[in-house]
């Protein structure tokens, strides 16, 4: 029951959702001290939170620490969640992509669920295998997670990356029909931009308050691309100022800088996102 609650909370893809997921898993650990499966699931939540959370590098390091604890305390126990977390660490913390590929392959061999994880799919995409990622997610949507909106948002994102825009439009519509998850609004905005409609993208991203909170830079990127350069400049300056008192992902400041036409600033913040914060979307650039 606690595992299911943690999974549902994690699938919200929000800071609050990940925090609840970790709380559920800590309750499970209270009943089953240092149980390897609970530790492995917790490592995976940290990996997931590194995408949308407030401290990506720290979360990646926390996940690596839990994997080390499992390997040290429970010799001979090999769980796919721990293996996947290990692979993500090699990819993002070490930039050891060839090593990561072998560990990812081992995770997928251990359990089919590993092949549907967003970071494994991101790895495939960065390796030029986006269509393989799409094939895996289509199986997940049709046969396993049929009623889950968030899996469809993953599918739509990779369809957009592959240029399969008409398919992505159908997927986004289906995701929104199941649940208006903020990531579906994000996908809808990215899709509009990919279709050459930055004004539509700006309108789409503004439909979700949560999307603007989780990914604040996107609104200013699309504002700038749609001709509202003054909004983009003000937003970029606002995010830079906010960063001085609380965490704002460098990746989001970078995309806001692009919207504002500040290319040098965008490169500066992209470097921070990649090398200091180790944000997955940046390390995907390999």
Coordinates of C-alpha atoms in Angstrom, one line a residue:
X1 CA 0.0 0.0 0.0
X2 CA 2.8 2.4 0.9
X3 CA 4.6 1.5 -2.3
X4 CA 1.5 2.3 -4.4
X5 CA 1.0 5.6 -2.6
X6 CA 4.6 6.5 -3.2
X7 CA 4.3 5.7 -6.9
X8 CA 1.2 7.8 -7.3
X9 CA 2.7 10.7 -5.5
X10 CA 5.9 10.5 -7.5
X11 CA 3.9 10.5 -10.8
X12 CA 2.7 14.0 -10.0
X13 CA 6.2 15.2 -11.1
X14 CA 6.1 18.0 -8.5
X15 CA 8.4 18.9 -5.6
X16 CA 5.4 18.2 -3.2
X17 CA 4.7 14.9 -4.8
X18 CA 8.2 13.7 -4.6
X19 CA 8.4 14.8 -0.9
X20 CA 5.2 12.7 -0.2
X21 CA 6.6 9.7 -2.0
X22 CA 9.8 9.9 0.1
X23 CA 7.7 10.2 3.3
X24 CA 5.7 7.0 2.3
X25 CA 8.9 5.1 1.7
X26 CA 10.4 6.3 5.0
X27 CA 7.3 4.9 6.7
X28 CA 8.0 1.6 5.0
X29 CA 11.6 1.7 6.2
X30 CA 10.4 2.3 9.7
X31 CA 8.6 -1.1 9.5
X32 CA 11.3 -2.8 7.5
X33 CA 14.7 -1.3 8.5
X34 CA 17.1 -1.0 5.6
X35 CA 15.0 -3.3 3.4
X36 CA 16.8 -3.3 0.0
X37 CA 13.6 -3.0 -2.0
X38 CA 12.5 0.1 -0.1
X39 CA 16.0 1.6 -0.4
X40 CA 16.0 0.9 -4.1
X41 CA 12.6 2.5 -4.6
X42 CA 13.7 5.5 -2.6
X43 CA 16.8 5.8 -4.9
X44 CA 14.5 5.8 -7.9
X45 CA 12.4 8.6 -6.4
X46 CA 15.6 10.7 -6.0
X47 CA 16.4 10.0 -9.6
X48 CA 13.0 11.1 -10.7
X49 CA 13.1 14.2 -8.5
X50 CA 16.4 15.2 -10.1
X51 CA 14.4 16.0 -13.3
X52 CA 11.8 18.2 -11.7
X53 CA 13.1 19.0 -8.2
X54 CA 15.1 21.7 -6.5
X55 CA 18.5 20.0 -6.1
X56 CA 19.2 17.7 -9.1
X57 CA 22.9 17.0 -8.3
X58 CA 22.2 16.4 -4.6
X59 CA 19.4 14.0 -5.5
X60 CA 21.6 12.1 -7.9
X61 CA 24.2 11.8 -5.2
X62 CA 21.6 10.7 -2.6
X63 CA 20.5 8.0 -5.0
X64 CA 24.0 6.8 -5.6
X65 CA 24.5 6.7 -1.8
X66 CA 21.5 4.4 -1.4
X67 CA 22.7 2.1 -4.2
X68 CA 26.1 1.9 -2.4
X69 CA 24.3 1.0 0.8
X70 CA 22.3 -1.8 -0.9
X71 CA 25.4 -3.2 -2.5
X72 CA 27.4 -3.1 0.8
X73 CA 24.7 -4.4 3.2
X74 CA 22.8 -6.8 0.9
X75 CA 25.4 -8.6 -1.1
X76 CA 23.9 -10.7 -3.8
X77 CA 20.7 -8.7 -3.9
X78 CA 20.3 -7.2 -7.4
X79 CA 17.2 -5.1 -7.9
X80 CA 16.4 -3.3 -11.2
X81 CA 15.5 -0.1 -9.4
X82 CA 19.0 0.1 -7.9
X83 CA 20.6 -0.9 -11.2
X84 CA 18.7 1.8 -13.0
X85 CA 19.6 4.4 -10.4
X86 CA 23.3 3.3 -10.8
X87 CA 23.1 3.8 -14.6
X88 CA 21.6 7.2 -14.2
X89 CA 24.4 8.2 -11.9
X90 CA 27.0 7.1 -14.5
X91 CA 25.2 9.1 -17.2
X92 CA 24.7 12.3 -15.3
X93 CA 27.3 12.5 -12.5
X94 CA 30.2 10.8 -14.3
X95 CA 29.4 11.4 -18.0
X96 CA 30.4 7.8 -18.4
X97 CA 28.0 7.0 -21.2
X98 CA 29.5 3.8 -22.4
X99 CA 29.4 2.4 -18.9
X100 CA 25.9 3.7 -18.4
X101 CA 24.8 1.8 -21.5
X102 CA 25.9 -1.5 -20.1
X103 CA 24.2 -0.8 -16.7
X104 CA 21.0 0.3 -18.4
X105 CA 21.0 -2.9 -20.4
X106 CA 21.3 -4.9 -17.2
X107 CA 18.4 -3.0 -15.6
X108 CA 16.2 -3.7 -18.6
X109 CA 17.2 -7.4 -18.5
X110 CA 16.2 -7.5 -14.8
X111 CA 12.7 -6.1 -15.3
X112 CA 10.7 -4.8 -18.2
X113 CA 9.6 -1.7 -16.2
X114 CA 13.1 -0.3 -16.5
X115 CA 12.7 0.2 -20.3
X116 CA 9.8 2.7 -19.7
X117 CA 11.7 5.0 -17.3
X118 CA 12.1 8.5 -18.6
X119 CA 15.9 8.6 -18.0
X120 CA 16.5 5.4 -19.8
X121 CA 14.4 6.7 -22.7
X122 CA 16.3 10.0 -22.6
X123 CA 19.5 8.0 -22.8
X124 CA 18.2 6.1 -25.9
X125 CA 17.2 9.5 -27.5
X126 CA 20.6 11.0 -26.8
X127 CA 22.1 7.9 -28.5
X128 CA 20.0 8.5 -31.6
X129 CA 17.4 5.9 -30.8
X130 CA 14.4 8.0 -30.2
X131 CA 12.1 5.7 -32.2
X132 CA 13.1 2.8 -30.0
X133 CA 12.0 4.9 -27.0
X134 CA 8.7 5.7 -28.7
X135 CA 8.1 2.0 -29.4
X136 CA 8.6 1.1 -25.8
X137 CA 6.3 3.8 -24.5
X138 CA 3.6 2.9 -27.0
X139 CA 3.6 -0.6 -25.5
X140 CA 3.5 0.9 -22.0
X141 CA 0.5 3.0 -22.9
X142 CA -1.5 0.3 -24.7
X143 CA -0.7 -2.7 -22.5
X144 CA 0.4 -1.6 -19.0
X145 CA -0.4 2.0 -18.1
X146 CA -3.5 2.6 -20.2
X147 CA -5.1 4.9 -17.7
X148 CA -2.1 6.9 -16.7
X149 CA -1.9 10.4 -18.2
X150 CA 1.8 11.0 -17.2
X151 CA 3.0 8.0 -19.4
X152 CA 1.3 9.6 -22.3
X153 CA 3.0 12.9 -21.6
X154 CA 6.3 11.1 -21.8
X155 CA 5.3 9.5 -25.1
X156 CA 4.2 12.8 -26.6
X157 CA 7.5 14.4 -25.6
X158 CA 9.5 11.8 -27.5
X159 CA 7.2 11.9 -30.5
X160 CA 7.8 15.6 -30.7
X161 CA 11.6 15.1 -30.5
X162 CA 11.3 12.6 -33.4
X163 CA 9.3 15.0 -35.5
X164 CA 6.2 12.8 -35.3
X165 CA 4.0 15.8 -34.7
X166 CA 0.6 14.4 -35.8
X167 CA 1.0 11.4 -33.5
X168 CA 2.1 13.7 -30.7
X169 CA -1.1 15.8 -31.1
X170 CA -3.2 12.7 -30.7
X171 CA -1.2 11.6 -27.6
X172 CA -1.4 15.0 -25.9
X173 CA -5.2 15.1 -26.5
X174 CA -5.6 11.7 -25.0
X175 CA -3.4 12.7 -22.0
X176 CA -5.5 15.8 -21.3
X177 CA -8.7 13.7 -21.6
X178 CA -7.5 11.4 -18.9
X179 CA -6.2 14.0 -16.5
X180 CA -5.1 17.6 -17.1
X181 CA -1.6 16.9 -15.9
X182 CA 0.6 19.9 -16.1
X183 CA 3.1 18.0 -18.3
X184 CA 0.4 17.6 -20.9
X185 CA 0.1 21.4 -21.1
X186 CA 3.9 21.6 -21.4
X187 CA 3.8 19.1 -24.3
X188 CA 1.0 21.0 -25.9
X189 CA 3.1 24.2 -25.8
X190 CA 6.2 22.5 -27.1
X191 CA 4.1 20.9 -29.9
X192 CA 2.7 24.2 -31.0
X193 CA 6.2 25.7 -31.2
X194 CA 7.4 22.6 -33.2
X195 CA 4.5 23.3 -35.6
X196 CA 5.7 26.8 -36.1
X197 CA 3.1 28.5 -33.9
X198 CA 4.9 30.2 -31.1
X199 CA 1.9 32.3 -30.2
X200 CA -0.1 29.1 -29.7
X201 CA 2.8 27.8 -27.6
X202 CA 2.7 30.9 -25.4
X203 CA -1.1 30.5 -25.0
X204 CA -0.9 26.8 -24.2
X205 CA 1.8 27.1 -21.5
X206 CA -0.2 29.8 -19.7
X207 CA -3.2 27.5 -19.3
X208 CA -1.4 25.6 -16.4
X209 CA -0.4 27.5 -13.3
X210 CA 1.6 24.4 -12.2
X211 CA 3.5 24.2 -15.4
X212 CA 4.5 27.9 -15.0
X213 CA 5.6 27.1 -11.4
X214 CA 7.5 23.9 -12.2
X215 CA 9.1 25.2 -15.5
X216 CA 9.0 29.0 -15.2
X217 CA 11.5 29.6 -18.0
X218 CA 9.3 28.0 -20.7
X219 CA 6.7 30.7 -20.5
X220 CA 9.3 33.4 -21.1
X221 CA 10.9 31.4 -23.9
X222 CA 7.6 31.2 -25.8
X223 CA 6.8 34.8 -24.9
X224 CA 10.0 35.9 -26.6
X225 CA 9.5 33.6 -29.6
X226 CA 6.0 34.9 -30.1
X227 CA 7.1 38.6 -30.2
X228 CA 6.6 39.5 -26.5
X229 CA 10.3 40.2 -26.0
X230 CA 9.7 42.7 -23.2
X231 CA 7.8 40.0 -21.2
X232 CA 10.7 37.5 -21.9
X233 CA 13.4 40.1 -20.7
X234 CA 11.4 40.9 -17.6
X235 CA 10.9 37.2 -16.8
X236 CA 14.6 36.4 -17.4
X237 CA 15.7 39.2 -15.0
X238 CA 13.1 38.0 -12.5
X239 CA 14.4 34.4 -12.5
X240 CA 18.0 35.6 -12.1
X241 CA 17.0 37.8 -9.2
X242 CA 15.0 35.0 -7.6
X243 CA 17.9 32.6 -7.9
X244 CA 19.8 34.8 -5.4
X245 CA 17.4 33.9 -2.6
X246 CA 16.1 30.5 -3.5
X247 CA 16.8 27.7 -6.0
X248 CA 15.7 28.2 -9.6
X249 CA 16.9 25.5 -12.0
X250 CA 19.7 27.0 -14.2
X251 CA 18.1 25.2 -17.2
X252 CA 15.0 27.3 -16.8
X253 CA 16.9 30.5 -16.5
X254 CA 18.8 29.4 -19.7
X255 CA 15.6 29.0 -21.7
X256 CA 14.2 32.3 -20.4
X257 CA 17.5 33.9 -21.6
X258 CA 16.9 32.5 -25.0
X259 CA 13.4 34.0 -25.1
X260 CA 14.9 37.3 -24.1
X261 CA 17.5 37.1 -26.9
X262 CA 20.4 37.0 -24.3
X263 CA 22.5 34.2 -26.0
X264 CA 25.6 34.8 -23.9
X265 CA 23.5 34.5 -20.7
X266 CA 21.8 31.4 -22.1
X267 CA 25.2 29.7 -22.6
X268 CA 26.3 30.7 -19.1
X269 CA 23.3 29.2 -17.5
X270 CA 23.4 26.1 -19.7
X271 CA 26.9 25.4 -18.5
X272 CA 25.8 25.7 -14.8
X273 CA 22.9 23.4 -15.5
X274 CA 25.1 20.8 -17.1
X275 CA 28.3 20.8 -15.1
X276 CA 27.2 22.2 -11.7
X277 CA 23.7 20.9 -11.3
X278 CA 24.0 17.9 -13.7
X279 CA 20.4 18.4 -14.9
X280 CA 19.4 15.4 -17.0
X281 CA 18.0 17.5 -19.9
X282 CA 21.4 19.2 -20.3
X283 CA 23.5 16.0 -19.8
X284 CA 21.4 14.4 -22.6
X285 CA 23.4 16.6 -24.9
X286 CA 26.4 14.3 -24.1

